[in-house]
Each structure stands twice: as C-alpha cells, then as structure tokens.
mmCIF file with all atom_site columns, C-alpha atoms in Angstrom:
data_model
loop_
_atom_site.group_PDB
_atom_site.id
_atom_site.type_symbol
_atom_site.label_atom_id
_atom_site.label_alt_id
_atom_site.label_comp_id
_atom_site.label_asym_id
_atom_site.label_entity_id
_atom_site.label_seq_id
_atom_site.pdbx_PDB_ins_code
_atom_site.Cartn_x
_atom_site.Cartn_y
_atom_site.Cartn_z
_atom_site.occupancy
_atom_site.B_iso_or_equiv
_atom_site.pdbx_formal_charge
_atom_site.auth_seq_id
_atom_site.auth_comp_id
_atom_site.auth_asym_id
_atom_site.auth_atom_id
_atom_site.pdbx_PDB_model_num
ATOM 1  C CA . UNK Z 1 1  ? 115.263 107.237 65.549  1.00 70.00 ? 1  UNK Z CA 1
ATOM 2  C CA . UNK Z 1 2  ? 115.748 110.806 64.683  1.00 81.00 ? 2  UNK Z CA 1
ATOM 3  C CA . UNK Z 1 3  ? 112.259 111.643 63.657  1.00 85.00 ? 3  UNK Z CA 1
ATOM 4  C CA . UNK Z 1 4  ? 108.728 111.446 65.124  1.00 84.00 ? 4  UNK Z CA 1
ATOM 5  C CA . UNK Z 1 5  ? 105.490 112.090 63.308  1.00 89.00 ? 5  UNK Z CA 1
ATOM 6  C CA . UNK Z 1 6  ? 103.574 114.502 65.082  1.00 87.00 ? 6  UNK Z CA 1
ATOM 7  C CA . UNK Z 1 7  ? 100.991 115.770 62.135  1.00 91.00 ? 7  UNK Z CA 1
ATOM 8  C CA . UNK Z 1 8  ? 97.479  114.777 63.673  1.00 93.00 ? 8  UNK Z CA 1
ATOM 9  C CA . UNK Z 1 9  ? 98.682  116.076 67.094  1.00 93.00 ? 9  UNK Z CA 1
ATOM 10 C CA . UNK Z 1 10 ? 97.280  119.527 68.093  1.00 94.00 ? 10 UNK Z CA 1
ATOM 11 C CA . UNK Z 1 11 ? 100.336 122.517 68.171  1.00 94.00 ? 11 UNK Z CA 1
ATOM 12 C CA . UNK Z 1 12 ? 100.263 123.065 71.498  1.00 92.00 ? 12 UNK Z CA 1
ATOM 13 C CA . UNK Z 1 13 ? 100.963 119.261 72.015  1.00 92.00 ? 13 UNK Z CA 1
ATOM 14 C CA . UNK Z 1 14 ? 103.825 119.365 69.890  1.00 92.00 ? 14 UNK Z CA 1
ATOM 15 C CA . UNK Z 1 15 ? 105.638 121.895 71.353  1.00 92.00 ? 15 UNK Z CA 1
ATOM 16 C CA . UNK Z 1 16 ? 105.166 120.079 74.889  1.00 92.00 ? 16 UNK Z CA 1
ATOM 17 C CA . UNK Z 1 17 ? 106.736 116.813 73.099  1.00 92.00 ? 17 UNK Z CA 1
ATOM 18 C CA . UNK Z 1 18 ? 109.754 118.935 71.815  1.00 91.00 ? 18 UNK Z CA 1
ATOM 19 C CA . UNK Z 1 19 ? 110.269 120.064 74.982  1.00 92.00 ? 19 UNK Z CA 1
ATOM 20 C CA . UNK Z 1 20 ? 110.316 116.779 77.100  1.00 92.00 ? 20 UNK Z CA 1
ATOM 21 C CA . UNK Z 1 21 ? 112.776 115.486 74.559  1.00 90.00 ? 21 UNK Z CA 1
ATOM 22 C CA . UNK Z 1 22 ? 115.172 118.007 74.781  1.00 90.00 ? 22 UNK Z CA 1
ATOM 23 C CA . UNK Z 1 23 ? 115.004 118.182 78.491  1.00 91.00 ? 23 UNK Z CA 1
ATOM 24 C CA . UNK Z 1 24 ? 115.194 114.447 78.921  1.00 91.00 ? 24 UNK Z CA 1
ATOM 25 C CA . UNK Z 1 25 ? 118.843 114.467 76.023  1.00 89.00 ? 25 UNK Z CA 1
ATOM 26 C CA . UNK Z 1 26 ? 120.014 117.348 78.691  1.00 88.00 ? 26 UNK Z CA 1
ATOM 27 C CA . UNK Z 1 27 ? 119.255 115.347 81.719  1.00 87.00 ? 27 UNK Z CA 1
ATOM 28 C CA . UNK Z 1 28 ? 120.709 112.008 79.844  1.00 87.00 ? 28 UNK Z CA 1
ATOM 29 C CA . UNK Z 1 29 ? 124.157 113.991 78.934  1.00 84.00 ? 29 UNK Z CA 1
ATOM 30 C CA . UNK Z 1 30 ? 124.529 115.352 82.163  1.00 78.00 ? 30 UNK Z CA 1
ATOM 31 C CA . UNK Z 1 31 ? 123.972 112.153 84.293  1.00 71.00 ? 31 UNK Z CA 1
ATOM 32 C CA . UNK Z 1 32 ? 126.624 110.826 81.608  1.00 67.00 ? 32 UNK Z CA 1
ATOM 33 C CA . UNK Z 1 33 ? 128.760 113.548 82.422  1.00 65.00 ? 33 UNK Z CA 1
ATOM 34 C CA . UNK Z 1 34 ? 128.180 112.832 86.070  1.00 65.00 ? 34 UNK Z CA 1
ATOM 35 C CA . UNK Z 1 35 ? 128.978 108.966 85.545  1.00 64.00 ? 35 UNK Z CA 1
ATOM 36 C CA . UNK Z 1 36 ? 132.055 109.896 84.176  1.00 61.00 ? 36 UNK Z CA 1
ATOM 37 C CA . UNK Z 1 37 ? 133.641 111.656 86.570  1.00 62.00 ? 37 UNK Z CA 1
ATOM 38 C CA . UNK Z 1 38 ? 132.275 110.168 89.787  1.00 63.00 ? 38 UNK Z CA 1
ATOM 39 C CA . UNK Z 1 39 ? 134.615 109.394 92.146  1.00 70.00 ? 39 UNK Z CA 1
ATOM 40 C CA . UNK Z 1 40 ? 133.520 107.322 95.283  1.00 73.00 ? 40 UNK Z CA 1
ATOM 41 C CA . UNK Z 1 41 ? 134.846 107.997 98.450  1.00 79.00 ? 41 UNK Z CA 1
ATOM 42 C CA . UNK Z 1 42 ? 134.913 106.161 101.656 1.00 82.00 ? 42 UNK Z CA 1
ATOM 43 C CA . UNK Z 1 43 ? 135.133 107.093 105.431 1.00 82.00 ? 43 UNK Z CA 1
ATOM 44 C CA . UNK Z 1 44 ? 137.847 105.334 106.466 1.00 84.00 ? 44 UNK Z CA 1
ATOM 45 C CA . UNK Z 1 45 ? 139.149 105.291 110.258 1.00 84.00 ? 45 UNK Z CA 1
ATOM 46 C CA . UNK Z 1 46 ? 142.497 103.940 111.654 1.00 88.00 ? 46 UNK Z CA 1
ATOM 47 C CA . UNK Z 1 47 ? 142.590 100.787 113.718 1.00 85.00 ? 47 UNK Z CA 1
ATOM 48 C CA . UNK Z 1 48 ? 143.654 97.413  113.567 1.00 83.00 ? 48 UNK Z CA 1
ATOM 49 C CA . UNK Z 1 49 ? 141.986 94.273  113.403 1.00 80.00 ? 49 UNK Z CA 1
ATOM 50 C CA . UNK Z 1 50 ? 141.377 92.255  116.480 1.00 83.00 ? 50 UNK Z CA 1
ATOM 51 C CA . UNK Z 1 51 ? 140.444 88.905  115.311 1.00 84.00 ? 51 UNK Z CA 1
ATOM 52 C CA . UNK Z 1 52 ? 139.928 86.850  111.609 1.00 85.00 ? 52 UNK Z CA 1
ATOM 53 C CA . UNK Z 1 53 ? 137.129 87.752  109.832 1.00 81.00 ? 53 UNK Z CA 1
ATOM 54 C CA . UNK Z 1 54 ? 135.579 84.457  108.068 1.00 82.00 ? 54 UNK Z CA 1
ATOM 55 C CA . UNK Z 1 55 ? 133.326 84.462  105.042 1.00 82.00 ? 55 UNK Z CA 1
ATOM 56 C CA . UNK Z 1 56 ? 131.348 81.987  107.304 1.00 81.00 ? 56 UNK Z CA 1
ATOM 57 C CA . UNK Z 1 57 ? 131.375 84.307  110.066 1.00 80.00 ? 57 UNK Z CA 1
ATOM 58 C CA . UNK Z 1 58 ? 129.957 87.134  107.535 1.00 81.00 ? 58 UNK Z CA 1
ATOM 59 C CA . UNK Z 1 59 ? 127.097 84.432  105.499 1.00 83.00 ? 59 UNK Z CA 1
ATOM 60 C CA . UNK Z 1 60 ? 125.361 81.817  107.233 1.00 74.00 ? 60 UNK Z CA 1
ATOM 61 C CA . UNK Z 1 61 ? 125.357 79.742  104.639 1.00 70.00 ? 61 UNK Z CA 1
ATOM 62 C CA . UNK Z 1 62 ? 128.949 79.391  103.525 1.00 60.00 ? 62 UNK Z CA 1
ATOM 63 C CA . UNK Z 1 63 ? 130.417 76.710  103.842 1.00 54.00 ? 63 UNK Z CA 1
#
C-alpha cells in the first residue's frame, strides 16, 4: 500500500499520521539494520567435563 486516504481527517491529524509512519519505516530499517549485523556472543569459561551429560538427565521425559 503506498497511499492512505486521509481527506475527512482534520490537518492537524494528518500531520500526526505522517509522522508515526515515517518514524515507525525508520525504526523498521534500523532494527533491520540491527538484525543484520548482530552477532551473538557467549561467555565461555575453560574447564573440562566431569561426567556424561544425558538428554534424559537434562528432560524428564526422554526416553
């Protein structure tokens, strides 16, 4: 949709409209931008395992 038919709406009402669209496209592109370049880090420690680790040990209900 490109268009939106604001004729019976008062001026002042119209302008607000424009507004929130073109701050909600900015937000939209930005999170996109965001998305994009995430990268996800994670805290990692050294060690070593001391015993197995079993899906049925994790879920009770595997199995």
């Amino acid at each position: 949709m490109k268009t939106i038919n604001v004729e019976e709406l008062p001026e002042p009402v119209a302008i607000v409209l424009e507004t929130m669209v073109e701050t909600l496209k900015a937000q939209l592109r930005g999170a996109a931008d965001k998305k994009a370049e995430r990268h996800v880090m994670f805290h990692t420690k050294p060690g070593m395992a001391l015993t197995s680790l079993r899906r049925e040990d994790i879920y009770g209900d595997a199995g």
